[in-house]
Amino acid sequence: MASRKRKMLPMTHEEAAPEKAINKHTNQTDLTLYVSPAELKNTFESSESVENGEAEHTHYFPNNDLHPRLDEDFFKQSCISLAKAFLGKQVLVRRCADGTELRGRIVETEAYLGGEDKASHSAGGRRTERNTAMFMKPGTIYVYPIYGIYLCMNVSSEGEGAAVLLRSLEPLQGQPTMRQLRAARRKEGARQLKDKELCNGPSKLCQALNIPRCFDRRNLAADPEVWLEKDPNINPAEPHNIVSVPRIGIESHGEWAKKPWRFYLRGHPCVSVVNKEAERQYMSGNVMSN
């Protein structure tokens, strides 16, 4: 629920437009969470070579029965704990009207703790028609518009008004469809997006997976069109591979702007914005405290 501050908008905790330039990070030597750097590179190269209309890459999910959705119990944890638990092993699934399923592994999140968190939509326990989902049971989807045209997707956690913003995904299945959905919102003649660019931002992932405004207040544990599932072939992200850094676009919120509550997988190419200073600290063993 963050963005770069704009004078025209009083709420500064919303994500900047998807076409904003993303910091580039090419060092993948530390990516040891769930695939080797070589395998991940080959995966992106393979999927990016697929033209629209061709058979899509489905290496990750040959049998959907082996990937059950996460139930209500998974979401019943603190906001920061949930934001970290999403990383690496949890996959967001979107079933389209024609039966096509789009999948992306969560690689970046932000935690918003509710009433005490002055950068949250629910700061001070404020309840509105817009943020109602934040006060509903854990696992409720909170979708809100930014700048009048883009959307961001959050998931409620334990804690009054607490929710986790989904910032970036690693595309796993349905890349041709994702590319078409993203292209529909871009200028005519724009270059074709690489796979790693399809979902590397909150609004981008909503476009790529066709997450509409009407998904607000739905339950991820029971919804037939969107859910989360665990990949049984992947190990959870190790703590030393999760980078904890300040959230984006909340600079006006004083001490709350410094809270290291944006989490991402170190070295992953699909992260929206890499904090190079924090990565240097992690490399030297000086990990930021939560």
mmCIF file with all atom_site columns, C-alpha atoms in Angstrom, residues 34-188:
data_model
loop_
_atom_site.group_PDB
_atom_site.id
_atom_site.type_symbol
_atom_site.label_atom_id
_atom_site.label_alt_id
_atom_site.label_comp_id
_atom_site.label_asym_id
_atom_site.label_entity_id
_atom_site.label_seq_id
_atom_site.pdbx_PDB_ins_code
_atom_site.Cartn_x
_atom_site.Cartn_y
_atom_site.Cartn_z
_atom_site.occupancy
_atom_site.B_iso_or_equiv
_atom_site.pdbx_formal_charge
_atom_site.auth_seq_id
_atom_site.auth_comp_id
_atom_site.auth_asym_id
_atom_site.auth_atom_id
_atom_site.pdbx_PDB_model_num
ATOM 1   C CA . TYR A 1 34  ? 14.291  -22.641 -4.791  1.00 0.00 ? 34  TYR A CA 1
ATOM 2   C CA . VAL A 1 35  ? 16.184  -22.971 -8.076  1.00 0.00 ? 35  VAL A CA 1
ATOM 3   C CA . SER A 1 36  ? 19.769  -22.434 -9.105  1.00 0.00 ? 36  SER A CA 1
ATOM 4   C CA . PRO A 1 37  ? 20.632  -19.203 -10.967 1.00 0.00 ? 37  PRO A CA 1
ATOM 5   C CA . ALA A 1 38  ? 21.251  -21.206 -14.134 1.00 0.00 ? 38  ALA A CA 1
ATOM 6   C CA . GLU A 1 39  ? 17.864  -22.941 -13.922 1.00 0.00 ? 39  GLU A CA 1
ATOM 7   C CA . LEU A 1 40  ? 16.049  -19.679 -13.272 1.00 0.00 ? 40  LEU A CA 1
ATOM 8   C CA . LYS A 1 41  ? 17.841  -18.008 -16.170 1.00 0.00 ? 41  LYS A CA 1
ATOM 9   C CA . ASN A 1 42  ? 16.982  -20.896 -18.478 1.00 0.00 ? 42  ASN A CA 1
ATOM 10  C CA . THR A 1 43  ? 13.365  -20.725 -17.356 1.00 0.00 ? 43  THR A CA 1
ATOM 11  C CA . PHE A 1 44  ? 13.041  -17.053 -18.243 1.00 0.00 ? 44  PHE A CA 1
ATOM 12  C CA . GLU A 1 45  ? 14.873  -17.481 -21.550 1.00 0.00 ? 45  GLU A CA 1
ATOM 13  C CA . SER A 1 46  ? 12.662  -20.422 -22.462 1.00 0.00 ? 46  SER A CA 1
ATOM 14  C CA . SER A 1 47  ? 9.407   -18.691 -21.600 1.00 0.00 ? 47  SER A CA 1
ATOM 15  C CA . GLU A 1 48  ? 10.403  -15.432 -23.264 1.00 0.00 ? 48  GLU A CA 1
ATOM 16  C CA . SER A 1 49  ? 10.976  -17.296 -26.527 1.00 0.00 ? 49  SER A CA 1
ATOM 17  C CA . VAL A 1 50  ? 7.342   -18.435 -26.608 1.00 0.00 ? 50  VAL A CA 1
ATOM 18  C CA . GLU A 1 51  ? 5.255   -16.349 -28.979 1.00 0.00 ? 51  GLU A CA 1
ATOM 19  C CA . ASN A 1 52  ? 1.609   -15.568 -28.297 1.00 0.00 ? 52  ASN A CA 1
ATOM 20  C CA . GLY A 1 53  ? -0.556  -18.483 -29.344 1.00 0.00 ? 53  GLY A CA 1
ATOM 21  C CA . GLU A 1 54  ? 2.092   -21.153 -28.810 1.00 0.00 ? 54  GLU A CA 1
ATOM 22  C CA . ALA A 1 55  ? 1.977   -23.765 -26.077 1.00 0.00 ? 55  ALA A CA 1
ATOM 23  C CA . GLU A 1 56  ? 2.890   -22.108 -22.803 1.00 0.00 ? 56  GLU A CA 1
ATOM 24  C CA . HIS A 1 57  ? 5.558   -23.295 -20.369 1.00 0.00 ? 57  HIS A CA 1
ATOM 25  C CA . THR A 1 58  ? 3.955   -25.495 -17.684 1.00 0.00 ? 58  THR A CA 1
ATOM 26  C CA . HIS A 1 59  ? 7.042   -27.154 -16.177 1.00 0.00 ? 59  HIS A CA 1
ATOM 27  C CA . TYR A 1 60  ? 6.099   -26.039 -12.669 1.00 0.00 ? 60  TYR A CA 1
ATOM 28  C CA . PHE A 1 61  ? 2.563   -27.399 -12.551 1.00 0.00 ? 61  PHE A CA 1
ATOM 29  C CA . PRO A 1 62  ? 2.144   -30.665 -14.512 1.00 0.00 ? 62  PRO A CA 1
ATOM 30  C CA . ASN A 1 63  ? -0.620  -31.827 -12.163 1.00 0.00 ? 63  ASN A CA 1
ATOM 31  C CA . ASN A 1 64  ? -2.735  -29.245 -10.371 1.00 0.00 ? 64  ASN A CA 1
ATOM 32  C CA . ASP A 1 65  ? -4.017  -31.870 -7.905  1.00 0.00 ? 65  ASP A CA 1
ATOM 33  C CA . LEU A 1 66  ? -0.565  -31.872 -6.304  1.00 0.00 ? 66  LEU A CA 1
ATOM 34  C CA . HIS A 1 67  ? -0.813  -28.181 -5.482  1.00 0.00 ? 67  HIS A CA 1
ATOM 35  C CA . PRO A 1 68  ? -3.702  -27.683 -3.046  1.00 0.00 ? 68  PRO A CA 1
ATOM 36  C CA . ARG A 1 69  ? -4.827  -24.197 -2.150  1.00 0.00 ? 69  ARG A CA 1
ATOM 37  C CA . LEU A 1 70  ? -3.855  -22.688 1.179   1.00 0.00 ? 70  LEU A CA 1
ATOM 38  C CA . ASP A 1 71  ? -6.616  -22.884 3.754   1.00 0.00 ? 71  ASP A CA 1
ATOM 39  C CA . GLU A 1 72  ? -7.750  -20.359 6.352   1.00 0.00 ? 72  GLU A CA 1
ATOM 40  C CA . ASP A 1 73  ? -5.244  -21.486 8.955   1.00 0.00 ? 73  ASP A CA 1
ATOM 41  C CA . PHE A 1 74  ? -2.300  -20.298 6.858   1.00 0.00 ? 74  PHE A CA 1
ATOM 42  C CA . PHE A 1 75  ? -3.457  -16.685 6.963   1.00 0.00 ? 75  PHE A CA 1
ATOM 43  C CA . LYS A 1 76  ? -3.945  -16.670 10.738  1.00 0.00 ? 76  LYS A CA 1
ATOM 44  C CA . GLN A 1 77  ? -0.591  -15.159 11.616  1.00 0.00 ? 77  GLN A CA 1
ATOM 45  C CA . SER A 1 78  ? 0.816   -11.730 12.313  1.00 0.00 ? 78  SER A CA 1
ATOM 46  C CA . CYS A 1 79  ? 1.212   -9.292  9.454   1.00 0.00 ? 79  CYS A CA 1
ATOM 47  C CA . ILE A 1 80  ? 5.018   -9.367  9.340   1.00 0.00 ? 80  ILE A CA 1
ATOM 48  C CA . SER A 1 81  ? 5.079   -13.136 9.703   1.00 0.00 ? 81  SER A CA 1
ATOM 49  C CA . LEU A 1 82  ? 2.586   -13.537 6.845   1.00 0.00 ? 82  LEU A CA 1
ATOM 50  C CA . ALA A 1 83  ? 4.506   -11.114 4.618   1.00 0.00 ? 83  ALA A CA 1
ATOM 51  C CA . LYS A 1 84  ? 7.590   -13.308 4.982   1.00 0.00 ? 84  LYS A CA 1
ATOM 52  C CA . ALA A 1 85  ? 5.687   -16.605 4.741   1.00 0.00 ? 85  ALA A CA 1
ATOM 53  C CA . PHE A 1 86  ? 4.394   -15.612 1.304   1.00 0.00 ? 86  PHE A CA 1
ATOM 54  C CA . LEU A 1 87  ? 7.881   -15.402 -0.165  1.00 0.00 ? 87  LEU A CA 1
ATOM 55  C CA . GLY A 1 88  ? 9.275   -18.076 -2.444  1.00 0.00 ? 88  GLY A CA 1
ATOM 56  C CA . LYS A 1 89  ? 6.944   -20.998 -1.814  1.00 0.00 ? 89  LYS A CA 1
ATOM 57  C CA . GLN A 1 90  ? 3.451   -19.503 -2.152  1.00 0.00 ? 90  GLN A CA 1
ATOM 58  C CA . VAL A 1 91  ? 1.919   -19.154 -5.608  1.00 0.00 ? 91  VAL A CA 1
ATOM 59  C CA . LEU A 1 92  ? -0.899  -16.804 -6.597  1.00 0.00 ? 92  LEU A CA 1
ATOM 60  C CA . VAL A 1 93  ? -3.322  -18.471 -9.018  1.00 0.00 ? 93  VAL A CA 1
ATOM 61  C CA . ARG A 1 94  ? -5.906  -16.768 -11.217 1.00 0.00 ? 94  ARG A CA 1
ATOM 62  C CA . ARG A 1 95  ? -8.447  -18.880 -13.102 1.00 0.00 ? 95  ARG A CA 1
ATOM 63  C CA . CYS A 1 96  ? -9.812  -16.935 -16.063 1.00 0.00 ? 96  CYS A CA 1
ATOM 64  C CA . ALA A 1 97  ? -13.315 -17.215 -17.516 1.00 0.00 ? 97  ALA A CA 1
ATOM 65  C CA . ASP A 1 98  ? -12.111 -19.577 -20.279 1.00 0.00 ? 98  ASP A CA 1
ATOM 66  C CA . GLY A 1 99  ? -10.499 -21.923 -17.746 1.00 0.00 ? 99  GLY A CA 1
ATOM 67  C CA . THR A 1 100 ? -6.949  -20.699 -18.326 1.00 0.00 ? 100 THR A CA 1
ATOM 68  C CA . GLU A 1 101 ? -4.929  -20.610 -15.116 1.00 0.00 ? 101 GLU A CA 1
ATOM 69  C CA . LEU A 1 102 ? -2.249  -17.983 -14.548 1.00 0.00 ? 102 LEU A CA 1
ATOM 70  C CA . ARG A 1 103 ? 0.366   -18.532 -11.848 1.00 0.00 ? 103 ARG A CA 1
ATOM 71  C CA . GLY A 1 104 ? 3.050   -16.424 -10.233 1.00 0.00 ? 104 GLY A CA 1
ATOM 72  C CA . ARG A 1 105 ? 5.310   -17.101 -7.254  1.00 0.00 ? 105 ARG A CA 1
ATOM 73  C CA . ILE A 1 106 ? 5.371   -14.308 -4.669  1.00 0.00 ? 106 ILE A CA 1
ATOM 74  C CA . VAL A 1 107 ? 8.840   -12.760 -4.383  1.00 0.00 ? 107 VAL A CA 1
ATOM 75  C CA . GLU A 1 108 ? 8.160   -9.366  -2.762  1.00 0.00 ? 108 GLU A CA 1
ATOM 76  C CA . THR A 1 109 ? 5.698   -8.076  -0.150  1.00 0.00 ? 109 THR A CA 1
ATOM 77  C CA . GLU A 1 110 ? 5.066   -5.170  2.226   1.00 0.00 ? 110 GLU A CA 1
ATOM 78  C CA . ALA A 1 111 ? 3.483   -5.386  5.674   1.00 0.00 ? 111 ALA A CA 1
ATOM 79  C CA . TYR A 1 112 ? 1.021   -2.761  6.969   1.00 0.00 ? 112 TYR A CA 1
ATOM 80  C CA . LEU A 1 113 ? 0.241   -3.348  10.628  1.00 0.00 ? 113 LEU A CA 1
ATOM 81  C CA . GLY A 1 114 ? -3.062  -1.565  10.991  1.00 0.00 ? 114 GLY A CA 1
ATOM 82  C CA . GLY A 1 115 ? -3.969  0.953   13.699  1.00 0.00 ? 115 GLY A CA 1
ATOM 83  C CA . GLU A 1 116 ? -0.491  1.644   15.060  1.00 0.00 ? 116 GLU A CA 1
ATOM 84  C CA . ASP A 1 117 ? 1.022   1.897   11.573  1.00 0.00 ? 117 ASP A CA 1
ATOM 85  C CA . LYS A 1 118 ? 0.651   5.486   10.396  1.00 0.00 ? 118 LYS A CA 1
ATOM 86  C CA . ALA A 1 119 ? 1.512   4.489   6.830   1.00 0.00 ? 119 ALA A CA 1
ATOM 87  C CA . SER A 1 120 ? -1.453  2.096   6.649   1.00 0.00 ? 120 SER A CA 1
ATOM 88  C CA . HIS A 1 121 ? -4.876  2.811   5.149   1.00 0.00 ? 121 HIS A CA 1
ATOM 89  C CA . SER A 1 122 ? -6.259  1.739   8.521   1.00 0.00 ? 122 SER A CA 1
ATOM 90  C CA . ALA A 1 123 ? -4.007  3.983   10.625  1.00 0.00 ? 123 ALA A CA 1
ATOM 91  C CA . GLY A 1 124 ? -5.572  4.866   13.967  1.00 0.00 ? 124 GLY A CA 1
ATOM 92  C CA . GLY A 1 125 ? -8.223  2.198   13.496  1.00 0.00 ? 125 GLY A CA 1
ATOM 93  C CA . ARG A 1 126 ? -9.885  4.234   10.742  1.00 0.00 ? 126 ARG A CA 1
ATOM 94  C CA . ARG A 1 127 ? -12.564 2.208   8.940   1.00 0.00 ? 127 ARG A CA 1
ATOM 95  C CA . THR A 1 128 ? -13.999 3.308   5.625   1.00 0.00 ? 128 THR A CA 1
ATOM 96  C CA . GLU A 1 129 ? -16.001 1.779   2.800   1.00 0.00 ? 129 GLU A CA 1
ATOM 97  C CA . ARG A 1 130 ? -12.741 1.469   0.912   1.00 0.00 ? 130 ARG A CA 1
ATOM 98  C CA . ASN A 1 131 ? -10.641 -0.350  3.520   1.00 0.00 ? 131 ASN A CA 1
ATOM 99  C CA . THR A 1 132 ? -13.309 -2.661  4.981   1.00 0.00 ? 132 THR A CA 1
ATOM 100 C CA . ALA A 1 133 ? -11.443 -5.755  3.774   1.00 0.00 ? 133 ALA A CA 1
ATOM 101 C CA . MET A 1 134 ? -8.529  -4.918  6.065   1.00 0.00 ? 134 MET A CA 1
ATOM 102 C CA . PHE A 1 135 ? -10.781 -5.548  9.070   1.00 0.00 ? 135 PHE A CA 1
ATOM 103 C CA . MET A 1 136 ? -12.221 -8.803  7.774   1.00 0.00 ? 136 MET A CA 1
ATOM 104 C CA . LYS A 1 137 ? -10.913 -12.276 8.634   1.00 0.00 ? 137 LYS A CA 1
ATOM 105 C CA . PRO A 1 138 ? -7.358  -13.245 7.642   1.00 0.00 ? 138 PRO A CA 1
ATOM 106 C CA . GLY A 1 139 ? -7.100  -14.252 4.001   1.00 0.00 ? 139 GLY A CA 1
ATOM 107 C CA . THR A 1 140 ? -9.530  -11.592 2.755   1.00 0.00 ? 140 THR A CA 1
ATOM 108 C CA . ILE A 1 141 ? -8.494  -9.813  -0.440  1.00 0.00 ? 141 ILE A CA 1
ATOM 109 C CA . TYR A 1 142 ? -8.158  -6.029  -0.307  1.00 0.00 ? 142 TYR A CA 1
ATOM 110 C CA . VAL A 1 143 ? -8.073  -4.487  -3.796  1.00 0.00 ? 143 VAL A CA 1
ATOM 111 C CA . TYR A 1 144 ? -7.947  -0.719  -4.111  1.00 0.00 ? 144 TYR A CA 1
ATOM 112 C CA . PRO A 1 145 ? -7.449  1.717   -7.021  1.00 0.00 ? 145 PRO A CA 1
ATOM 113 C CA . ILE A 1 146 ? -4.579  4.176   -7.348  1.00 0.00 ? 146 ILE A CA 1
ATOM 114 C CA . TYR A 1 147 ? -4.397  7.199   -9.622  1.00 0.00 ? 147 TYR A CA 1
ATOM 115 C CA . GLY A 1 148 ? -7.869  6.268   -10.854 1.00 0.00 ? 148 GLY A CA 1
ATOM 116 C CA . ILE A 1 149 ? -6.662  3.580   -13.273 1.00 0.00 ? 149 ILE A CA 1
ATOM 117 C CA . TYR A 1 150 ? -4.396  1.068   -11.530 1.00 0.00 ? 150 TYR A CA 1
ATOM 118 C CA . LEU A 1 151 ? -5.082  -1.523  -8.826  1.00 0.00 ? 151 LEU A CA 1
ATOM 119 C CA . CYS A 1 152 ? -3.124  -3.081  -5.959  1.00 0.00 ? 152 CYS A CA 1
ATOM 120 C CA . MET A 1 153 ? -3.860  -6.374  -4.211  1.00 0.00 ? 153 MET A CA 1
ATOM 121 C CA . ASN A 1 154 ? -3.442  -7.009  -0.480  1.00 0.00 ? 154 ASN A CA 1
ATOM 122 C CA . VAL A 1 155 ? -4.268  -9.894  1.841   1.00 0.00 ? 155 VAL A CA 1
ATOM 123 C CA . SER A 1 156 ? -5.567  -9.354  5.376   1.00 0.00 ? 156 SER A CA 1
ATOM 124 C CA . SER A 1 157 ? -3.730  -10.961 8.299   1.00 0.00 ? 157 SER A CA 1
ATOM 125 C CA . GLU A 1 158 ? -4.209  -11.242 12.030  1.00 0.00 ? 158 GLU A CA 1
ATOM 126 C CA . GLY A 1 159 ? -4.277  -7.847  13.701  1.00 0.00 ? 159 GLY A CA 1
ATOM 127 C CA . GLU A 1 160 ? -6.932  -5.120  13.582  1.00 0.00 ? 160 GLU A CA 1
ATOM 128 C CA . GLY A 1 161 ? -6.757  -3.551  10.123  1.00 0.00 ? 161 GLY A CA 1
ATOM 129 C CA . ALA A 1 162 ? -3.515  -5.329  9.159   1.00 0.00 ? 162 ALA A CA 1
ATOM 130 C CA . ALA A 1 163 ? -2.763  -6.493  5.619   1.00 0.00 ? 163 ALA A CA 1
ATOM 131 C CA . VAL A 1 164 ? 0.085   -7.544  3.329   1.00 0.00 ? 164 VAL A CA 1
ATOM 132 C CA . LEU A 1 165 ? 0.620   -5.864  -0.035  1.00 0.00 ? 165 LEU A CA 1
ATOM 133 C CA . LEU A 1 166 ? 1.672   -8.252  -2.824  1.00 0.00 ? 166 LEU A CA 1
ATOM 134 C CA . ARG A 1 167 ? 4.394   -6.341  -4.663  1.00 0.00 ? 167 ARG A CA 1
ATOM 135 C CA . SER A 1 168 ? 5.957   -8.733  -7.170  1.00 0.00 ? 168 SER A CA 1
ATOM 136 C CA . LEU A 1 169 ? 5.563   -12.197 -8.656  1.00 0.00 ? 169 LEU A CA 1
ATOM 137 C CA . GLU A 1 170 ? 7.759   -14.558 -10.628 1.00 0.00 ? 170 GLU A CA 1
ATOM 138 C CA . PRO A 1 171 ? 5.626   -15.663 -13.625 1.00 0.00 ? 171 PRO A CA 1
ATOM 139 C CA . LEU A 1 172 ? 5.295   -19.454 -13.696 1.00 0.00 ? 172 LEU A CA 1
ATOM 140 C CA . GLN A 1 173 ? 2.380   -20.288 -15.969 1.00 0.00 ? 173 GLN A CA 1
ATOM 141 C CA . GLY A 1 174 ? 0.354   -18.383 -18.549 1.00 0.00 ? 174 GLY A CA 1
ATOM 142 C CA . GLN A 1 175 ? 3.015   -15.916 -19.626 1.00 0.00 ? 175 GLN A CA 1
ATOM 143 C CA . PRO A 1 176 ? 1.538   -15.400 -23.138 1.00 0.00 ? 176 PRO A CA 1
ATOM 144 C CA . THR A 1 177 ? -1.809  -14.417 -21.590 1.00 0.00 ? 177 THR A CA 1
ATOM 145 C CA . MET A 1 178 ? -0.079  -12.218 -19.022 1.00 0.00 ? 178 MET A CA 1
ATOM 146 C CA . ARG A 1 179 ? 1.811   -10.478 -21.807 1.00 0.00 ? 179 ARG A CA 1
ATOM 147 C CA . GLN A 1 180 ? -1.410  -9.800  -23.698 1.00 0.00 ? 180 GLN A CA 1
ATOM 148 C CA . LEU A 1 181 ? -3.102  -8.411  -20.597 1.00 0.00 ? 181 LEU A CA 1
ATOM 149 C CA . ARG A 1 182 ? -0.165  -6.105  -19.889 1.00 0.00 ? 182 ARG A CA 1
ATOM 150 C CA . ALA A 1 183 ? 0.080   -5.020  -23.529 1.00 0.00 ? 183 ALA A CA 1
ATOM 151 C CA . ALA A 1 184 ? -3.574  -3.967  -23.517 1.00 0.00 ? 184 ALA A CA 1
ATOM 152 C CA . ARG A 1 185 ? -2.716  -1.309  -20.921 1.00 0.00 ? 185 ARG A CA 1
ATOM 153 C CA . ARG A 1 186 ? 0.454   -0.045  -22.627 1.00 0.00 ? 186 ARG A CA 1
ATOM 154 C CA . LYS A 1 187 ? 1.029   2.355   -25.495 1.00 0.00 ? 187 LYS A CA 1
ATOM 155 C CA . GLU A 1 188 ? 0.644   0.979   -28.996 1.00 0.00 ? 188 GLU A CA 1
#
